[in-house]
Amino acid sequence: MSSSAVRDRGSARVRPGRRAALISATVGTVAAGTVLALATAASAGTTLATSAAEKGRYFGTAVAANKLSDSTYVGILNREFNMVTPENEMKWDATEPSQGQFNYTSADRIVSHAQANGMRVRGHALAWHSQQPGWAQNLSGSALRSAMVNHVTQVATHYQGKIHSWDVVNEAFADGGNGARRDSNLQRTGNDWIEVAFRAARTADPGAKLCYNDYNTDGQNAKSNAVYAMVSDFKARGVPIDCVGFQSHFNSASPVPGDYQANLQRFANLGLDVQITELDIEGSGTAQATSYATVVKACLAVSRCTGISVWGIRDTDSWRASGTPLLFDGNGNKKAAYTATLDALNGGTTPPTTVPPTTTPPTTPPPGAGCTASLSLQTWTGGFVATVRVTAGSSGTNGWAATVTLPAGTAVTNAWNAQNSGTTGTVRFTNVGYNGRLTAGQSTEFGFQGAGTPPSGTPSCTAS
Ligand code: G2I
């Protein structure tokens, strides 16, 4: 796969949540064991993921591996989100607790959950002054520089092909008025440590978008000006950087800045993506809801704002739980902030809640070798997101290929969790490295976005 193809796969447009309710759907069994679920009308989404996808964005959340056994948590996660950021599990202290000894157990759990549920992953964070293992905290100079480069290389290589975007460097600028770099052991290895980290990440995973991520850079100020200057310089000198993450941790002392959208836009104008990476807003009720809507509208107004991630699911999951900063309360109920966020994603339209989804559950594939595929669509005027579920027959698979026939004039604009050959006509999607092997009856999902009229046929599936 060429690196440009890989980068396309990691671009902004995303599939809706796996359990997307299709407002108006017909289902037909086209061939034995193969089901087509086809949305027939454009519609306002009913989950954060579907609504964001209709606007060409993803909607994500921070996830903690130790909560993946909490059924309420997982129920909301799978229903509402199509991007996950490991909250702590990919950090240096978690992934390299002893020098040269890598532990990916917790992070892999999150990545596996994401892949099994058709979500993508924001990697967080490769190089950061905080949450370093003790051994790294005690290093300096060239020993620390080498250790940092090795860490970036090893972790990005381990997750190569599985990460939509990496926070390559996190929080490297100081607060306050002078726009200086933050003092840290990494900074003291030399001012070029940031670009060295980005180059190492690009070499290790050419398909991932590489982001600089920070807080208190959400409006125009001395700190964001300093980041802006660094990014401008990187773009001018060809240092590989694809995106800037705006953490967007807000409260009454640090509200959504009045120039939030303008600040996103000026970074986008440098020719890279912007992402809202750790959104949470302390508060409650209408005030909190209004602030969430402001953030969402700002992202939607900036064409290169490719997605929004909140920093946790329920208020009780938050790193600052007492501020009740999230979209779901401690019982998993939707808050006013949720409704405002969804409405903003839907362009101010409240989606109908009285129309039940009419998607018929897929039929059980007949026993036998090979594989079957089912297709579900979320459509809007001029485009669609297709989710294809591949299910192995009784022999399991070592690899698979699903073929979809597109109407004339329709093209695949990007695909994820599969590699497409061609973009028009009969398009063949083959497994990627991590989802080719399926045991008997096991399923996996991939997705693609199209411009034009959605396919009306049924994907065929062949196994190897
Ligand atoms: O502080 C909020 C975020 C700011 N931007 C970078 C993010 O990585 C950061 O996330 C937070 C996590 O949400 C917390 O969960 O980073 C904190 C550490 O800097 C995380 O807190 C740590 C606690 O400090 C540890 O005591 C604890 O062992 O979480 C660890 C795992 O629960």
Coordinates of C-alpha atoms and ligand atoms in Angstrom, one line a residue:
M1 CA 0.0 0.0 0.0
S2 CA 1.4 3.4 -0.9
S3 CA 1.9 5.9 1.9
S4 CA -0.6 8.2 0.2
A5 CA -3.2 5.5 0.2
V6 CA -2.5 4.8 3.8
R7 CA -2.8 8.5 4.6
D8 CA -6.2 8.6 2.8
R9 CA -7.3 5.7 4.9
G10 CA -6.5 7.8 8.0
S11 CA -8.4 10.9 6.8
A12 CA -11.2 12.7 8.4
R13 CA -14.2 11.0 7.1
V14 CA -15.5 8.2 9.3
R15 CA -18.1 5.5 9.7
P16 CA -21.0 5.9 12.0
G17 CA -21.2 3.9 15.1
R18 CA -21.8 0.2 14.7
R19 CA -25.2 0.4 16.1
A20 CA -26.3 3.3 14.0
A21 CA -30.0 3.5 13.9
L22 CA -31.0 3.9 10.3
I23 CA -34.0 6.1 10.2
S24 CA -35.5 4.7 7.0
A25 CA -34.2 1.4 6.0
T26 CA -35.1 -1.6 4.0
V27 CA -33.6 -4.9 4.3
G28 CA -33.5 -7.6 1.8
T29 CA -32.0 -11.0 1.7
V30 CA -30.3 -10.9 -1.6
A31 CA -28.4 -14.2 -1.5
A32 CA -28.3 -16.9 1.0
G33 CA -26.4 -15.8 4.0
T34 CA -26.0 -12.3 2.8
V35 CA -28.0 -9.4 4.0
L36 CA -28.3 -5.9 2.7
A37 CA -29.4 -3.2 5.0
L38 CA -30.0 -0.1 3.0
A39 CA -30.9 3.3 4.3
T40 CA -33.2 4.9 1.7
A41 CA -33.2 8.5 2.9
A42 CA -30.8 11.1 4.2
S43 CA -31.4 11.7 7.9
A44 CA -30.1 13.5 10.9
G45 CA -28.0 11.1 12.9
T46 CA -29.2 9.8 16.2
T47 CA -25.8 9.2 17.8
L48 CA -22.7 11.4 18.1
A49 CA -20.8 9.1 15.7
T50 CA -23.4 9.0 13.0
S51 CA -24.2 12.7 13.2
A52 CA -20.5 13.6 13.0
A53 CA -20.0 11.1 10.1
E54 CA -22.7 12.9 8.2
K55 CA -20.6 16.0 8.5
G56 CA -17.4 14.2 7.5
R57 CA -16.1 14.2 11.0
Y58 CA -15.3 11.5 13.7
F59 CA -16.6 11.7 17.3
G60 CA -14.4 10.1 19.8
T61 CA -13.7 9.7 23.5
A62 CA -10.9 8.9 25.9
V63 CA -11.2 5.3 27.0
A64 CA -9.7 3.5 30.1
A65 CA -8.8 -0.1 29.6
N66 CA -10.0 -1.1 33.1
K67 CA -13.5 0.1 32.3
L68 CA -14.0 -2.2 29.3
S69 CA -15.6 -4.7 31.6
D70 CA -18.2 -2.1 32.7
S71 CA -21.3 -2.9 30.5
T72 CA -22.9 0.5 30.9
Y73 CA -19.6 2.2 29.9
V74 CA -19.1 -0.2 26.9
G75 CA -22.7 0.2 25.8
I76 CA -22.4 3.9 25.5
L77 CA -18.9 3.7 24.0
N78 CA -20.1 1.3 21.2
R79 CA -23.3 3.2 20.5
E80 CA -22.0 6.8 20.4
F81 CA -18.3 6.9 19.4
N82 CA -16.2 5.9 16.4
M83 CA -12.8 7.0 17.7
V84 CA -11.1 6.1 20.9
T85 CA -8.0 7.6 22.6
P86 CA -6.4 5.5 25.3
E87 CA -6.5 7.8 28.3
N88 CA -3.3 6.6 29.9
E89 CA -2.4 3.3 28.4
M90 CA -0.1 4.5 25.5
K91 CA 1.9 6.9 27.6
W92 CA 5.6 6.3 28.2
D93 CA 5.2 5.1 31.8
A94 CA 2.6 2.5 30.7
T95 CA 4.3 1.3 27.5
E96 CA 8.0 1.2 28.6
P97 CA 8.0 0.8 32.3
S98 CA 11.6 -0.4 32.2
Q99 CA 14.0 0.8 29.5
G100 CA 13.7 -1.4 26.5
Q101 CA 11.0 -3.5 28.0
F102 CA 7.7 -2.7 26.3
N103 CA 4.3 -3.5 27.7
Y104 CA 1.3 -3.1 25.4
T105 CA -1.2 -5.2 27.3
S106 CA -3.6 -2.5 28.3
A107 CA -3.3 -0.4 25.2
D108 CA -3.8 -3.4 23.0
R109 CA -7.0 -4.2 24.8
I110 CA -8.3 -0.8 23.8
V111 CA -7.1 -1.1 20.2
S112 CA -8.7 -4.6 19.9
H113 CA -11.9 -3.2 21.3
A114 CA -11.8 -0.4 18.7
Q115 CA -11.1 -2.7 15.8
A116 CA -13.7 -5.2 16.8
N117 CA -16.3 -2.4 16.8
G118 CA -15.2 -0.5 13.8
M119 CA -13.8 2.4 15.7
R120 CA -10.5 4.1 15.0
V121 CA -7.8 5.0 17.4
R122 CA -6.0 8.3 18.3
G123 CA -2.6 7.4 19.8
H124 CA -1.7 9.4 22.9
A125 CA 1.1 10.4 23.5
L126 CA 4.6 9.4 22.3
A127 CA 6.7 12.2 23.8
W128 CA 5.7 14.2 26.8
H129 CA 7.3 15.7 29.8
S130 CA 4.7 14.1 32.1
Q131 CA 4.0 10.4 32.9
Q132 CA 7.5 9.4 32.1
P133 CA 8.7 6.2 33.7
G134 CA 11.2 6.8 36.5
W135 CA 14.2 5.6 34.5
A136 CA 13.5 8.2 31.8
Q137 CA 13.0 11.0 34.4
N138 CA 16.5 10.2 35.5
L139 CA 18.1 10.5 32.1
S140 CA 19.3 13.6 30.4
G141 CA 21.3 14.7 27.3
S142 CA 22.0 12.2 24.5
A143 CA 21.0 9.2 26.6
L144 CA 17.5 10.7 27.0
R145 CA 17.4 11.8 23.4
S146 CA 18.2 8.3 22.2
A147 CA 15.7 6.8 24.6
M148 CA 13.0 9.1 23.4
V149 CA 13.7 8.3 19.7
N150 CA 13.7 4.6 20.5
H151 CA 10.4 4.9 22.4
V152 CA 8.7 6.8 19.6
T153 CA 10.0 4.3 17.1
Q154 CA 9.1 1.2 19.0
V155 CA 5.6 2.3 20.0
A156 CA 4.7 3.7 16.6
T157 CA 6.0 0.6 15.0
H158 CA 4.0 -1.7 17.3
Y159 CA 0.8 0.2 16.3
Q160 CA 1.8 0.8 12.7
G161 CA -1.3 0.8 10.5
K162 CA -3.7 0.9 13.4
I163 CA -3.6 4.5 14.4
H164 CA -5.6 7.3 12.8
S165 CA -3.6 10.1 14.4
W166 CA -0.7 10.2 16.9
D167 CA -0.2 12.8 19.5
V168 CA 3.5 12.7 18.7
V169 CA 4.4 15.5 21.1
N170 CA 2.2 16.7 23.9
E171 CA 2.3 20.0 25.9
A172 CA 5.7 21.2 24.9
F173 CA 5.0 24.9 25.4
A174 CA 5.0 26.9 28.6
D175 CA 1.9 28.7 30.0
G176 CA 2.2 32.3 30.6
G177 CA 3.0 35.2 28.4
N178 CA 6.3 34.6 26.8
G179 CA 5.6 31.9 24.3
A180 CA 8.6 29.9 25.5
R181 CA 9.1 26.2 25.3
R182 CA 8.2 24.4 28.6
D183 CA 11.3 23.5 30.5
S184 CA 11.6 19.7 30.8
N185 CA 14.2 17.0 30.5
L186 CA 13.2 16.6 26.9
Q187 CA 13.6 20.3 26.1
R188 CA 17.0 20.3 27.7
T189 CA 18.2 17.7 25.2
G190 CA 17.9 20.5 22.6
N191 CA 15.3 22.6 20.9
D192 CA 15.1 20.2 18.0
W193 CA 13.7 17.4 20.1
I194 CA 10.2 17.9 18.8
E195 CA 11.0 17.6 15.1
V196 CA 13.2 14.6 15.8
A197 CA 10.2 12.9 17.4
F198 CA 8.0 13.8 14.4
R199 CA 10.5 12.4 12.0
A200 CA 10.9 9.2 14.0
A201 CA 7.1 8.8 14.1
R202 CA 6.7 9.3 10.3
T203 CA 9.4 6.7 9.6
A204 CA 7.7 4.2 11.9
D205 CA 4.1 4.7 10.8
P206 CA 3.9 6.6 7.5
G207 CA 0.1 6.2 7.4
A208 CA -0.8 7.8 10.7
K209 CA -1.5 11.5 10.9
L210 CA 1.1 13.1 13.2
C211 CA -0.2 15.8 15.6
Y212 CA 1.2 18.3 18.0
N213 CA -1.3 18.5 21.0
D214 CA -1.6 21.1 23.7
Y215 CA -3.9 22.9 26.1
N216 CA -4.5 26.6 26.6
T217 CA -3.9 27.0 22.9
D218 CA -7.6 27.1 22.1
G219 CA -7.8 30.8 21.5
Q220 CA -5.1 33.2 20.2
N221 CA -2.6 33.9 22.9
A222 CA 1.1 33.9 23.4
K223 CA 1.2 30.1 23.8
S224 CA -0.9 29.3 20.7
N225 CA 1.1 31.9 18.8
A226 CA 4.3 30.1 19.7
V227 CA 2.8 26.8 18.6
Y228 CA 1.6 28.5 15.4
A229 CA 5.2 29.7 14.7
M230 CA 6.6 26.2 15.3
V231 CA 4.0 24.6 13.0
S232 CA 4.6 27.3 10.3
D233 CA 8.3 26.6 10.5
F234 CA 7.8 22.8 10.3
K235 CA 5.6 23.2 7.2
A236 CA 8.2 25.5 5.6
R237 CA 11.1 23.1 6.3
G238 CA 9.2 19.9 5.5
V239 CA 9.2 18.5 9.1
P240 CA 6.4 15.9 8.9
I241 CA 3.3 17.3 10.8
D242 CA -0.3 16.7 9.7
C243 CA -2.4 18.0 12.5
V244 CA -2.7 20.1 15.6
G245 CA -4.7 18.9 18.6
F246 CA -6.6 21.4 20.7
Q247 CA -7.3 19.8 24.1
S248 CA -10.1 22.1 25.0
H249 CA -10.4 21.6 28.7
F250 CA -12.8 24.3 29.7
N251 CA -14.4 25.7 32.9
S252 CA -15.5 29.0 34.2
A253 CA -12.0 30.2 34.8
S254 CA -11.0 29.1 31.3
P255 CA -14.1 29.2 29.1
V256 CA -14.4 28.6 25.4
P257 CA -12.5 31.5 23.9
G258 CA -14.5 33.9 21.8
D259 CA -12.0 33.4 19.0
Y260 CA -12.0 29.6 19.2
Q261 CA -13.2 29.1 15.7
A262 CA -10.9 31.7 14.3
N263 CA -8.0 30.1 16.1
L264 CA -8.8 26.7 14.6
Q265 CA -9.1 28.3 11.2
R266 CA -5.7 30.0 11.3
F267 CA -4.0 26.8 12.1
A268 CA -6.0 25.0 9.4
N269 CA -4.9 27.7 7.0
L270 CA -1.3 26.5 7.5
G271 CA -2.3 23.4 5.5
L272 CA -2.9 20.8 8.1
D273 CA -5.8 19.3 10.0
V274 CA -7.0 20.5 13.3
Q275 CA -8.7 18.2 15.9
I276 CA -10.4 18.8 19.2
T277 CA -8.7 16.2 21.2
E278 CA -9.7 16.2 24.9
L279 CA -12.9 18.2 25.2
D280 CA -14.5 18.6 28.6
I281 CA -16.4 21.6 30.0
E282 CA -17.0 21.8 33.7
G283 CA -20.5 22.9 34.7
S284 CA -24.1 21.8 34.2
G285 CA -27.4 22.5 32.6
T286 CA -27.9 25.1 29.9
A287 CA -24.6 26.9 30.3
Q288 CA -22.6 23.7 29.9
A289 CA -24.8 22.6 27.0
T290 CA -24.4 26.0 25.2
S291 CA -20.6 25.8 25.5
Y292 CA -20.5 22.3 24.0
A293 CA -22.7 23.5 21.1
T294 CA -20.3 26.4 20.6
V295 CA -17.3 24.0 20.3
V296 CA -19.1 21.7 17.9
K297 CA -20.3 24.5 15.7
A298 CA -16.8 25.9 15.5
C299 CA -15.4 22.6 14.4
L300 CA -18.1 22.2 11.8
A301 CA -17.4 25.6 10.5
V302 CA -13.7 24.8 9.8
S303 CA -13.4 22.3 7.0
R304 CA -10.1 20.9 8.2
C305 CA -11.4 20.3 11.7
T306 CA -11.7 16.6 11.2
G307 CA -13.1 15.4 14.5
I308 CA -13.9 15.9 18.1
S309 CA -13.0 13.7 21.1
V310 CA -14.3 14.2 24.6
W311 CA -12.1 13.2 27.5
G312 CA -14.2 10.5 29.0
I313 CA -17.7 9.1 28.8
R314 CA -19.6 9.7 32.1
D315 CA -18.9 12.5 34.5
T316 CA -17.6 9.9 36.9
D317 CA -15.1 8.7 34.4
S318 CA -13.5 12.1 34.2
W319 CA -10.1 13.1 35.5
R320 CA -11.9 16.0 37.1
A321 CA -15.2 14.2 38.0
S322 CA -16.3 16.8 40.6
G323 CA -16.7 19.3 37.8
T324 CA -19.2 17.1 35.9
P325 CA -17.6 18.0 32.6
L326 CA -18.8 15.3 30.3
L327 CA -21.9 14.4 28.2
F328 CA -23.3 11.5 30.3
D329 CA -24.0 11.6 34.0
G330 CA -22.7 9.0 36.4
N331 CA -25.5 6.6 35.6
G332 CA -24.9 6.9 31.9
N333 CA -27.9 9.1 31.2
K334 CA -27.6 11.7 28.5
K335 CA -27.2 15.2 29.8
A336 CA -28.4 18.5 28.3
A337 CA -24.8 18.8 27.0
Y338 CA -25.3 15.6 25.1
T339 CA -28.4 16.8 23.4
A340 CA -26.9 20.2 22.5
T341 CA -23.8 18.4 21.1
L342 CA -26.0 16.1 19.0
D343 CA -28.2 19.0 17.8
A344 CA -25.1 21.0 16.9
L345 CA -23.7 18.1 14.9
N346 CA -27.0 17.8 13.1
G347 CA -26.9 21.4 12.2
G348 CA -29.4 22.5 14.9
T349 CA -32.0 19.9 13.9
T350 CA -33.2 17.6 16.6
P351 CA -33.3 14.1 15.1
P352 CA -36.6 12.4 15.2
T353 CA -36.7 10.0 18.1
T354 CA -40.1 8.5 17.5
V355 CA -39.1 6.5 14.4
P356 CA -37.8 3.2 15.5
P357 CA -34.9 1.7 13.6
T358 CA -36.1 -1.0 11.2
T359 CA -32.9 -2.7 10.5
T360 CA -33.5 -6.4 10.5
P361 CA -30.8 -8.4 12.3
P362 CA -28.5 -10.2 9.9
T363 CA -29.4 -13.8 9.2
T364 CA -27.1 -16.4 10.4
P365 CA -24.7 -17.4 7.7
P366 CA -25.1 -21.0 6.5
P367 CA -22.5 -23.4 7.7
G368 CA -19.7 -23.8 5.2
A369 CA -16.3 -22.5 4.2
G370 CA -15.7 -19.0 2.8
C371 CA -17.3 -15.9 4.2
T372 CA -20.4 -13.8 3.9
A373 CA -20.7 -10.0 4.0
S374 CA -23.5 -7.6 4.9
L375 CA -23.7 -4.0 4.1
S376 CA -25.3 -1.1 6.0
L377 CA -25.5 2.4 4.8
Q378 CA -25.9 5.8 6.3
T379 CA -26.7 8.2 3.5
W380 CA -27.1 11.9 3.0
T381 CA -27.4 14.1 -0.1
G382 CA -24.5 13.3 -2.3
G383 CA -22.7 10.8 -0.1
F384 CA -22.8 7.9 2.2
V385 CA -20.8 5.9 4.7
A386 CA -20.9 2.1 4.2
T387 CA -20.2 -0.4 6.9
V388 CA -19.4 -3.9 5.7
R389 CA -19.5 -6.8 8.2
V390 CA -17.5 -9.8 7.1
T391 CA -18.3 -13.1 8.8
A392 CA -16.2 -16.2 8.4
G393 CA -17.8 -19.5 7.5
S394 CA -17.1 -22.8 9.3
S395 CA -13.5 -22.9 8.2
G396 CA -12.5 -19.5 9.4
T397 CA -10.3 -17.3 7.3
N398 CA -6.7 -16.4 6.9
G399 CA -7.7 -13.5 4.8
W400 CA -10.8 -12.2 3.0
A401 CA -11.9 -10.0 0.1
A402 CA -15.3 -8.3 -0.2
T403 CA -16.4 -6.9 -3.5
V404 CA -18.9 -4.0 -3.8
T405 CA -20.3 -2.8 -7.0
L406 CA -20.8 1.0 -7.1
P407 CA -23.2 2.8 -9.4
A408 CA -21.8 4.8 -12.3
G409 CA -20.5 8.2 -11.1
T410 CA -20.0 7.0 -7.5
A411 CA -16.5 6.8 -6.0
V412 CA -14.9 5.6 -2.8
T413 CA -13.3 8.6 -1.1
N414 CA -11.7 6.7 1.7
A415 CA -11.8 3.4 3.5
W416 CA -10.7 2.1 6.9
N417 CA -9.9 -1.3 8.3
A418 CA -9.6 -2.6 4.7
Q419 CA -7.6 -1.9 1.6
N420 CA -9.5 -1.0 -1.5
S421 CA -8.2 -1.6 -5.1
G422 CA -9.8 1.0 -7.3
T423 CA -12.4 3.6 -6.3
T424 CA -15.1 3.2 -8.9
G425 CA -17.2 0.4 -10.5
T426 CA -16.5 -3.0 -8.9
V427 CA -14.3 -2.2 -5.9
R428 CA -12.5 -5.0 -4.0
F429 CA -11.7 -4.5 -0.4
T430 CA -9.2 -6.8 1.2
N431 CA -8.3 -7.3 4.9
V432 CA -5.5 -5.4 6.4
G433 CA -2.9 -7.0 8.6
Y434 CA -4.9 -7.1 11.8
N435 CA -8.3 -8.3 10.7
G436 CA -7.7 -11.1 8.1
R437 CA -7.7 -14.0 10.5
L438 CA -11.2 -14.9 11.7
T439 CA -12.3 -18.0 13.5
A440 CA -15.4 -19.9 12.3
G441 CA -18.4 -17.6 12.7
Q442 CA -16.3 -14.6 13.8
S443 CA -17.0 -11.2 12.3
T444 CA -15.1 -8.0 11.6
E445 CA -16.2 -4.7 10.1
F446 CA -14.6 -2.3 7.7
G447 CA -16.0 0.9 6.3
F448 CA -15.7 3.2 3.4
Q449 CA -17.1 6.6 2.5
G450 CA -18.4 7.4 -1.0
A451 CA -19.4 10.4 -3.0
G452 CA -22.4 9.9 -5.1
T453 CA -25.2 7.3 -5.0
P454 CA -24.8 4.4 -2.6
P455 CA -24.5 0.9 -3.8
S456 CA -27.7 -1.1 -4.1
G457 CA -26.1 -4.5 -4.5
T458 CA -24.8 -7.0 -2.1
P459 CA -21.1 -7.5 -1.3
S460 CA -19.7 -10.8 -2.3
C461 CA -17.1 -12.3 0.0
T462 CA -14.2 -14.7 -0.6
A463 CA -12.0 -16.2 2.0
S464 CA -8.4 -17.5 1.8
Ligands
G2I1 O1 -4.9 16.0 32.7 C1 -5.9 15.9 31.7 C2 -5.2 15.5 30.4 C3 -4.4 16.7 29.9 N1 -3.8 16.4 28.6 C4 -3.0 15.2 28.5 C5 -3.8 14.0 29.0 O2 -3.0 12.9 29.0 C6 -4.3 14.3 30.4 O3 -5.0 13.1 30.9 C7 -4.9 12.8 32.2 C8 -5.7 11.5 32.5 O4 -7.1 11.8 32.2 C9 -5.6 11.2 33.9 O5 -6.2 9.9 34.1 O6 -3.6 12.6 32.5 C10 -3.4 12.4 33.9 C11 -1.9 12.3 34.3 O7 -1.2 13.4 33.8 C12 -4.1 11.1 34.3 O8 -4.0 10.9 35.7 C13 -3.4 9.8 36.1 C14 -3.1 9.9 37.6 O9 -2.3 11.1 37.8 C15 -2.4 8.7 38.1 O10 -2.2 8.8 39.5 C16 -3.1 7.5 37.7 O11 -2.3 6.3 38.1 O12 -4.1 8.6 35.9 C17 -3.4 7.5 36.3 C18 -4.2 6.2 35.8 O13 -5.4 6.2 36.4

